[in-house]
Amino acid sequence: MNKELLDKVNKRRTFAIISHPDAGKTTITEQMLLLGGVIRSAGTVKARKTGNYATSDWMEIEKKRGISVTSSVMQFEYEGKRINILDTPGHQDFSEDTYRTLMAVDAAVMVIDSARGIEPQTKKLFKVVRQRGIPVFTFMNKLDRDGREPLDLVAELEDVLGIEGVAMNWPIGMGQTMKGLYDIANHRIELYHPADADHRFLPLNEAGRLDPDQPLADDPQYLDTMDEIELLEGAGTEFNREAVLAGKQTPVFFGSALTNFGVETFLQSFVDLAPAPAAHVVNETETLAPDDDEFSGFIFKIQANMNPQHRDRIAFVRVCSGEFSKGLDVTLARTGKPVRLNNAVEFESSARVQVSEAVAGDIVGLYDTGNFQIGDSIYAGKHKVEFAPLPEFTPELFMRVSPKNVMKQKSFHKGMNQLVQEGAVQLYRNYQTEDYILGAVGQLQFEVFQYRMKNEYNSDVEMTSLGHRVARWIDPDQLDPKMSSSRNLLVKDRFGNPLFLFENAFAERWFHDKYPDVKLTEKL
Ligand code: G4P
């Protein structure tokens, strides 16, 4: 055990924020960056989101659409801890990148709009988080507006997501009537409109109540809250750190990101309760401790052309053990080839700076000339380290694709192969005609693909939408090509495995009725 390294690792908190678009992810991220002192005024992150960001060099398409195409990394110091927030695009057109980012974090923060409750995209992202078994911290946002009953919101976590919610604080009023938060975890009341900064918190007595001479002590909202607190206590859901760390229970915090209410309390609790980087699974049976002396990490994302002038390509590495230093010699596990990591950057808010120090939990950006692929493991030292492969996510949208100019087949194939390898889109071939079919989890992946084919490989592509499809794999022994029709198109994946692309769930049911003995499988 390396004590000095372990101390550094234990200071890391690496997480992603998951939410449905408009729940307030950007706003809360911004408040956290303000608390961390990396930005000085609100609106900075927002400006990036709306494409109005002076120092940005994001992809052209990102600027045009005013959205974040690919996830980025923000890091800052807070209360002696080094925080790494991995951003996941909040737009409806999210992509596999969003999912893969969740492979590189140790915890997730789930932001829910308290007027809307759990929305579809939150559900999708939660499913991935759940599979990883990492802790989830819930922030019920927009308390400054009238929303749903807090008890309902917490119950919904269990009913819809199947995770037990345990309240860490409870609203006193809501919208116009909001007075503050009853802070169960810290045994105090946090006022929404304190007389001044020194009077933000009111202490509770032994019985967990305000003394009668305290402000708010006979406020109707406060009295209602006390009734609800009694109900909560009666319900018997108790905070259990083990259950939180195992992803079985989620601590629930209420607040309002926009008015910066409850965010600081949330961040403090999060930093305290969220886990430091833990051991990573390697070689499917062994694990590797984060304070192992030798450096190791895996690539979870590759972003090309972040700066169009330089045609650069950055591979994002999640460090899993050891310490990164400039010029480090590592081995690329997939090829066994040595690579010297000369040009590496880390991400301070908007700027990229040369890496000073990176240990387990940190994210390093490597300038790449085409060596790396998504899912690659790199390691220093003699002992081979290969992390468990990143999961592939079943696409939901499909496109038929061909080169516009048949004379330019070569650049079409080159671009196609490289972008597929990078994991930008999934490639399928029609079982009979060998036509190319692309699959993605979000529409935007196609747009980025088309744009990059033109700009990086000089290949104009023709795309015809096949729309939403339900992908289901079939055992090749059970396959009869006659089973294919336009409503259940037979294709093969890039490993040659056959699957059907069903037009909808109805078409799938029809298939099951017609071929009751045929077993179909969903990957994720
Ligand atoms: P996202 O990244 O999850 O997509 O959400 P974002 O933070 O951009 O917030 C979506 C909208 O919700 C924004 O309003 C934002 O100001 C608002 N919002 C976020 N947190 C709160 C909150 O605690 N209370 C209230 N009342 N609103 C909140 P917008 O009108 O879309 O943008 P803008 O006019 O503020 O720029």
XYZ file of C-alpha atoms and ligand atoms in Angstrom:
560
model
C 0.000 0.000 0.000
C 1.259 3.431 -0.909
C 0.067 5.782 1.848
C 0.875 9.018 0.058
C -0.905 7.877 -3.089
C -3.867 6.559 -1.112
C -4.251 9.932 0.607
C -4.470 11.613 -2.766
C -6.922 9.039 -4.116
C -9.146 9.427 -1.071
C -9.522 13.109 -1.882
C -11.061 12.380 -5.275
C -14.788 12.503 -5.962
C -15.617 11.656 -9.560
C -19.234 11.778 -10.626
C -21.720 12.557 -13.381
C -25.012 14.372 -13.185
C -27.905 12.573 -14.817
C -31.230 14.185 -15.592
C -33.917 14.704 -18.168
C -33.370 17.859 -20.290
C -34.490 21.016 -18.470
C -34.481 19.485 -15.003
C -31.656 21.876 -14.075
C -28.409 19.971 -14.614
C -26.614 22.950 -16.161
C -27.826 25.274 -13.424
C -26.722 23.032 -10.584
C -23.362 22.336 -12.257
C -22.867 26.053 -12.474
C -23.682 26.556 -8.792
C -21.187 23.857 -7.887
C -18.494 25.515 -9.987
C -19.283 28.800 -8.244
C -18.957 27.109 -4.845
C -15.683 25.592 -6.026
C -14.471 29.033 -7.046
C -13.685 28.078 -10.656
C -16.156 30.515 -12.126
C -16.987 33.877 -10.697
C -20.395 34.567 -12.130
C -23.453 32.560 -12.973
C -24.191 32.166 -16.656
C -20.829 30.774 -17.695
C -21.878 27.185 -18.181
C -25.195 28.323 -19.524
C -23.399 30.447 -22.098
C -21.580 27.381 -23.260
C -24.861 25.530 -23.548
C -26.339 28.241 -25.739
C -23.222 28.370 -27.896
C -22.324 31.839 -26.748
C -19.028 30.989 -25.230
C -16.142 33.179 -26.289
C -13.204 30.958 -25.437
C -14.786 27.768 -26.601
C -13.435 25.706 -29.415
C -16.149 23.115 -29.473
C -17.100 21.403 -32.626
C -18.772 23.497 -35.259
C -21.926 21.462 -35.038
C -22.078 22.001 -31.318
C -21.982 25.741 -31.848
C -24.601 25.598 -34.556
C -27.038 23.620 -32.522
C -26.207 25.302 -29.265
C -25.795 22.050 -27.447
C -23.039 20.007 -25.987
C -22.382 17.188 -28.430
C -19.984 15.243 -26.320
C -19.474 15.046 -22.623
C -16.741 17.118 -21.107
C -14.947 17.210 -17.809
C -14.866 19.860 -15.105
C -12.620 19.726 -12.093
C -12.243 21.831 -8.981
C -11.192 21.765 -5.350
C -13.854 21.818 -2.666
C -13.384 21.393 1.091
C -10.033 19.731 0.590
C -11.395 17.355 -2.023
C -10.708 17.265 -5.716
C -14.009 17.088 -7.568
C -14.285 15.768 -11.120
C -17.668 16.305 -12.758
C -18.130 14.451 -16.006
C -20.769 16.208 -18.011
C -23.385 14.197 -19.866
C -25.226 15.960 -22.694
C -28.636 16.989 -21.482
C -30.258 17.347 -24.870
C -32.840 14.877 -26.031
C -30.367 13.785 -28.663
C -28.062 12.199 -26.228
C -25.698 9.524 -27.421
C -23.726 6.444 -26.476
C -21.089 8.817 -25.158
C -23.495 9.792 -22.430
C -23.849 6.175 -21.392
C -20.123 5.464 -21.594
C -19.315 8.444 -19.410
C -21.184 6.647 -16.658
C -18.578 3.880 -16.892
C -15.885 6.316 -15.774
C -17.500 7.722 -12.628
C -17.730 6.521 -9.035
C -21.125 8.069 -8.259
C -24.037 9.807 -9.941
C -26.148 12.796 -9.003
C -29.704 12.559 -10.271
C -31.460 15.887 -10.722
C -35.247 15.712 -10.830
C -37.633 18.552 -11.588
C -39.958 18.457 -8.573
C -42.925 19.483 -10.687
C -42.366 16.709 -13.203
C -40.936 13.829 -11.250
C -39.046 11.076 -13.000
C -38.893 11.597 -16.755
C -37.909 9.204 -19.586
C -34.265 10.183 -19.988
C -33.651 9.995 -16.250
C -35.036 6.482 -16.376
C -32.727 5.433 -19.208
C -29.638 6.851 -17.551
C -30.601 5.440 -14.194
C -30.797 1.982 -15.748
C -27.123 2.216 -16.725
C -26.116 3.595 -13.329
C -27.998 0.806 -11.638
C -26.189 -1.835 -13.675
C -22.908 -0.444 -12.450
C -24.154 -0.509 -8.870
C -22.670 2.903 -8.092
C -24.236 5.238 -5.521
C -26.848 7.727 -6.681
C -27.589 10.995 -4.894
C -30.904 12.646 -5.707
C -31.537 16.382 -5.908
C -35.220 17.341 -6.175
C -34.927 20.672 -7.939
C -37.050 23.795 -8.506
C -38.460 23.984 -5.024
C -38.996 27.710 -5.567
C -41.907 26.687 -7.804
C -44.994 24.746 -6.920
C -44.268 21.131 -7.507
C -45.533 17.726 -6.544
C -45.943 16.561 -2.979
C -42.516 15.666 -1.550
C -43.850 12.350 -0.223
C -45.040 11.496 -3.742
C -41.676 12.339 -5.242
C -39.822 10.088 -2.832
C -42.351 7.268 -3.295
C -41.888 7.532 -7.049
C -38.194 6.670 -6.719
C -39.178 3.316 -5.331
C -42.170 2.765 -7.621
C -40.578 3.787 -10.908
C -36.859 3.228 -10.411
C -36.945 0.577 -7.732
C -34.516 2.391 -5.462
C -35.341 3.330 -1.890
C -35.234 7.079 -1.304
C -34.182 8.346 2.094
C -34.801 12.022 2.833
C -31.777 13.991 4.008
C -33.824 17.177 4.208
C -37.450 18.124 3.764
C -39.061 21.227 2.289
C -40.830 23.726 4.520
C -43.374 25.062 2.063
C -42.922 25.181 -1.684
C -43.117 27.803 -4.427
C -44.494 31.062 -3.020
C -44.761 29.608 0.452
C -41.268 28.175 0.644
C -39.649 29.015 3.972
C -36.714 26.669 4.066
C -35.490 23.148 4.528
C -35.739 20.914 7.548
C -32.229 19.465 7.453
C -32.572 15.980 8.914
C -28.951 14.998 8.322
C -27.448 18.103 9.945
C -30.110 18.593 12.587
C -30.948 22.178 11.728
C -33.247 24.336 9.628
C -31.906 26.170 6.616
C -33.846 29.355 5.926
C -34.783 30.442 2.420
C -34.919 34.118 3.392
C -32.439 34.530 6.253
C -32.102 37.988 7.775
C -28.391 37.793 6.965
C -25.727 35.195 6.183
C -25.062 34.583 9.900
C -28.660 33.572 10.473
C -29.027 31.068 7.677
C -29.405 28.105 10.007
C -31.682 27.585 13.001
C -30.670 24.919 15.502
C -33.123 22.176 16.492
C -33.611 20.990 20.047
C -33.172 17.420 21.284
C -36.657 16.511 20.101
C -35.744 17.669 16.595
C -37.972 20.755 16.871
C -37.506 24.476 16.944
C -37.649 26.006 20.420
C -40.876 28.059 20.755
C -39.007 31.378 20.726
C -37.362 30.684 17.365
C -38.647 32.368 14.211
C -40.843 30.007 12.188
C -41.755 27.995 15.327
C -45.479 28.548 14.817
C -45.448 29.002 11.077
C -48.132 26.792 9.429
C -45.666 25.525 6.800
C -43.212 24.526 9.489
C -45.970 22.736 11.425
C -47.018 20.844 8.287
C -43.422 19.845 7.723
C -43.172 18.542 11.283
C -46.225 16.347 10.638
C -44.546 14.973 7.529
C -41.281 14.396 9.374
C -43.241 12.320 11.891
C -44.752 10.363 9.027
C -41.294 9.785 7.579
C -39.971 8.618 10.921
C -42.929 6.293 11.248
C -42.263 4.858 7.789
C -38.950 3.621 9.133
C -36.710 4.346 6.150
C -33.379 5.040 7.731
C -30.255 6.289 6.114
C -27.897 3.375 5.650
C -24.472 4.217 4.305
C -23.782 0.668 3.148
C -27.043 0.593 1.183
C -26.196 3.974 -0.390
C -22.728 2.822 -1.416
C -24.211 -0.342 -2.913
C -26.639 1.715 -4.988
C -29.655 0.286 -3.147
C -30.690 3.469 -1.391
C -30.498 7.047 -2.627
C -30.165 10.019 -0.261
C -32.722 12.635 -1.319
C -32.076 16.372 -1.034
C -34.548 19.100 -1.902
C -33.542 22.518 -3.171
C -33.553 25.099 -5.894
C -30.521 25.317 -8.144
C -31.657 28.571 -9.718
C -31.883 30.435 -6.429
C -28.854 28.549 -5.097
C -30.857 27.173 -2.222
C -29.802 23.851 -0.744
C -27.005 23.338 -3.257
C -24.191 23.986 -0.813
C -25.673 21.647 1.787
C -26.094 19.074 -0.932
C -22.522 19.395 -2.158
C -21.132 19.179 1.372
C -23.058 15.998 2.084
C -22.168 14.588 -1.287
C -18.443 15.180 -0.806
C -18.704 13.572 2.597
C -20.777 10.535 1.621
C -19.750 9.767 -1.950
C -17.054 7.158 -2.318
C -13.453 7.807 -3.270
C -12.222 5.842 -6.291
C -12.294 2.125 -5.528
C -10.646 -0.942 -7.011
C -11.401 -1.676 -10.658
C -12.168 -5.032 -12.155
C -9.417 -6.363 -14.423
C -9.108 -9.594 -16.330
C -12.647 -10.401 -15.182
C -11.474 -12.115 -11.996
C -8.919 -9.790 -10.420
C -9.311 -6.274 -9.165
C -6.715 -3.530 -9.133
C -6.420 -1.216 -6.137
C -6.412 2.529 -6.849
C -3.206 2.933 -4.817
C -1.339 0.314 -6.790
C 2.023 1.921 -7.645
C 1.813 1.297 -11.368
C -0.264 3.592 -13.504
C -3.296 2.194 -15.335
C -6.433 3.572 -16.947
C -9.005 3.042 -19.677
C -10.303 5.160 -22.510
C -14.010 5.848 -22.278
C -14.380 8.493 -24.933
C -12.611 9.882 -27.966
C -13.404 13.312 -29.227
C -12.038 14.439 -32.546
C -11.675 17.947 -33.881
C -12.338 19.741 -30.627
C -10.213 22.382 -32.224
C -10.829 22.390 -36.004
C -7.663 24.394 -36.711
C -5.520 21.649 -35.293
C -7.538 18.614 -36.291
C -6.829 17.186 -32.921
C -8.254 14.093 -31.414
C -8.414 13.605 -27.687
C -8.731 10.288 -25.923
C -10.239 10.658 -22.454
C -8.625 8.340 -19.930
C -10.045 7.495 -16.563
C -7.064 6.868 -14.296
C -7.585 3.707 -12.224
C -4.283 3.289 -10.387
C -0.815 4.758 -9.938
C 0.130 8.273 -10.820
C 0.256 9.924 -14.189
C 3.282 11.969 -15.131
C 4.245 13.636 -18.361
C 6.245 11.440 -20.688
C 5.086 8.256 -18.957
C 5.741 5.084 -20.937
C 2.744 2.789 -21.042
C 1.626 -0.295 -22.929
C -1.590 -0.387 -24.912
C -3.139 -3.666 -23.758
C -4.997 -4.373 -27.018
C -1.849 -4.348 -29.184
C 0.895 -4.823 -26.611
C 2.624 -1.799 -28.149
C 4.455 0.831 -26.089
C 3.131 4.413 -26.129
C 4.787 7.442 -24.566
C 2.238 9.825 -23.049
C 3.898 13.109 -23.837
C 1.002 15.300 -24.602
C -1.686 15.123 -21.981
C -4.150 17.667 -20.692
C -6.593 18.002 -17.865
C -9.689 20.139 -17.819
C -10.100 23.092 -15.580
C -13.569 24.406 -16.160
C -13.280 25.600 -19.741
C -9.538 25.584 -20.229
C -7.280 22.693 -21.035
C -4.025 22.738 -19.121
C -1.054 20.402 -19.015
C -1.563 17.683 -16.434
C 0.189 18.444 -13.176
C -0.861 15.437 -11.187
C -3.403 12.756 -11.880
C -4.263 9.736 -9.776
C -7.163 7.265 -9.654
C -10.452 9.033 -10.272
C -8.941 11.791 -12.392
C -9.575 12.208 -16.094
C -6.679 12.900 -18.425
C -7.008 13.904 -22.077
C -4.389 12.401 -24.381
C -3.697 13.931 -27.778
C -4.056 10.973 -30.044
C -2.860 10.304 -33.559
C -5.075 7.279 -34.045
C -3.522 4.839 -31.548
C -6.458 4.549 -29.239
C -9.943 3.080 -29.388
C -12.814 3.399 -26.972
C -12.493 0.768 -24.265
C -8.674 0.499 -24.551
C -6.681 -0.172 -21.402
C -3.245 1.342 -20.895
C -0.788 0.458 -18.159
C 2.745 1.108 -16.982
C 4.921 -1.638 -15.589
C 5.314 -5.254 -16.592
C 2.093 -6.731 -15.329
C -0.559 -6.615 -18.057
C -3.703 -4.770 -17.043
C -6.843 -5.106 -19.109
C -10.061 -3.721 -17.736
C -13.408 -5.399 -18.329
C -14.764 -4.290 -21.737
C -17.153 -1.349 -21.829
C -20.695 -2.458 -22.486
C -22.241 -1.773 -25.870
C -25.569 -0.043 -25.799
C -28.387 -1.282 -27.962
C -29.225 1.381 -30.534
C -32.787 2.512 -30.981
C -32.492 4.559 -34.168
C -31.332 3.264 -37.528
C -30.224 4.725 -40.878
C -29.341 3.193 -44.188
C -26.158 4.833 -45.401
C -24.233 4.927 -48.700
C -21.667 7.192 -50.376
C -23.194 9.937 -52.536
C -20.370 9.613 -54.992
C -19.741 5.970 -55.872
C -16.267 6.911 -57.167
C -15.302 7.762 -53.618
C -15.833 4.339 -52.096
C -12.344 4.316 -50.586
C -12.698 7.373 -48.408
C -16.224 6.263 -47.507
C -14.957 2.916 -46.211
C -12.007 4.451 -44.422
C -14.149 7.001 -42.603
C -16.810 4.476 -41.838
C -14.334 1.995 -40.333
C -12.594 4.577 -38.218
C -15.745 6.190 -36.878
C -17.260 2.819 -36.071
C -14.073 1.767 -34.289
C -14.166 4.966 -32.331
C -17.629 3.987 -31.171
C -19.282 7.068 -32.729
C -22.034 4.866 -34.207
C -22.787 1.153 -34.482
C -22.521 -0.582 -37.831
C -24.774 -3.300 -39.208
C -25.087 -4.893 -42.644
C -28.267 -6.007 -44.313
C -28.197 -9.802 -44.184
C -29.081 -10.200 -47.848
C -27.891 -7.071 -49.626
C -24.909 -6.175 -47.409
C -26.135 -2.562 -47.354
C -24.679 -0.488 -44.548
C -27.019 0.332 -41.698
C -26.008 2.548 -38.821
C -27.480 2.375 -35.362
C -27.389 4.977 -32.603
C -29.112 5.757 -29.348
C -29.643 9.399 -30.357
C -30.323 11.249 -33.615
C -27.389 13.535 -33.010
C -24.904 10.690 -33.423
C -25.972 10.480 -37.096
C -25.534 14.183 -37.609
C -22.089 14.100 -36.070
C -21.263 11.060 -38.217
C -22.386 12.760 -41.422
C -20.538 15.941 -40.555
C -17.341 14.142 -39.693
C -17.469 11.941 -42.814
C -17.558 15.093 -44.895
C -15.052 17.138 -42.949
C -12.534 14.524 -41.951
C -12.803 11.982 -44.758
C -14.130 14.136 -47.558
C -17.024 11.750 -48.086
C -20.581 12.928 -48.667
C -23.009 10.332 -47.413
C -26.596 9.617 -48.253
C -28.674 8.725 -45.218
C -32.165 7.206 -45.246
C -33.912 6.858 -41.944
C -35.336 3.536 -40.873
C -36.711 5.275 -37.808
C -37.031 3.787 -34.358
C -36.447 0.068 -34.307
C -36.333 -2.600 -31.638
C -33.116 -4.599 -32.029
C -33.269 -8.264 -31.013
C -30.563 -10.885 -31.549
C -31.418 -14.386 -32.703
C -29.494 -17.617 -32.225
C -27.984 -18.376 -35.702
C -29.100 -22.014 -35.349
C -32.725 -20.892 -35.212
C -32.428 -18.492 -38.078
C -34.284 -18.876 -41.328
C -33.696 -15.910 -43.679
C -37.349 -16.207 -44.746
C -38.264 -14.818 -41.343
C -37.176 -11.382 -42.544
C -39.592 -8.753 -43.838
C -39.671 -4.976 -43.992
C -41.260 -4.919 -40.550
C -38.535 -7.086 -39.063
C -35.443 -6.458 -41.097
C -32.701 -9.047 -40.763
C -29.213 -7.605 -40.359
C -25.887 -8.678 -38.877
C -23.791 -6.789 -36.392
C -20.103 -6.101 -36.882
C -19.209 -9.490 -35.461
C -21.528 -11.192 -37.941
C -24.230 -12.046 -35.383
C -27.747 -11.945 -36.849
C -30.449 -9.715 -35.393
C -33.824 -8.372 -36.337
C -34.745 -4.710 -36.413
C -38.418 -4.725 -35.535
C -40.535 -1.806 -36.645
C -42.145 -1.646 -33.196
C -43.080 -3.731 -30.182
C -46.203 -4.875 -32.033
C -44.106 -6.346 -34.855
C -42.003 -8.133 -32.273
C -45.068 -9.648 -30.620
C -46.376 -10.761 -33.995
C -43.045 -12.492 -34.616
C -43.210 -14.246 -31.245
C -46.693 -15.484 -32.048
C -45.632 -16.777 -35.437
C -42.380 -18.373 -34.226
C -43.060 -19.262 -30.588
C -39.929 -21.428 -30.288
C -37.511 -18.780 -31.471
C -35.678 -17.020 -28.658
C -34.729 -13.405 -29.135
C -32.396 -11.478 -26.857
C -31.947 -7.852 -26.008
C -28.336 -6.881 -25.354
C -28.710 -4.326 -22.637
P -30.673 21.151 -18.080
O -29.211 21.461 -18.086
O -31.016 20.008 -17.174
O -31.283 21.011 -19.435
O -31.450 22.371 -17.401
P -31.008 23.879 -17.135
O -30.086 23.962 -15.992
O -30.615 24.518 -18.406
O -32.404 24.435 -16.654
C -33.559 24.385 -17.471
C -34.476 25.542 -17.132
O -34.903 25.391 -15.784
C -33.789 26.893 -17.188
O -34.763 27.845 -17.561
C -33.368 27.134 -15.774
O -33.208 28.486 -15.471
C -34.533 26.536 -15.041
N -34.175 26.121 -13.678
C -33.105 25.392 -13.263
N -33.125 25.237 -11.928
C -34.238 25.880 -11.498
C -34.805 26.099 -10.198
O -34.285 25.671 -9.163
N -35.960 26.810 -10.155
C -36.566 27.314 -11.272
N -37.673 27.989 -11.114
N -36.052 27.139 -12.494
C -34.902 26.436 -12.610
P -34.917 28.394 -19.025
O -36.066 29.323 -18.985
O -34.929 27.278 -19.991
O -33.570 29.107 -19.287
P -33.121 30.540 -18.819
O -34.175 31.442 -19.281
O -32.994 30.469 -17.317
O -31.814 30.687 -19.487
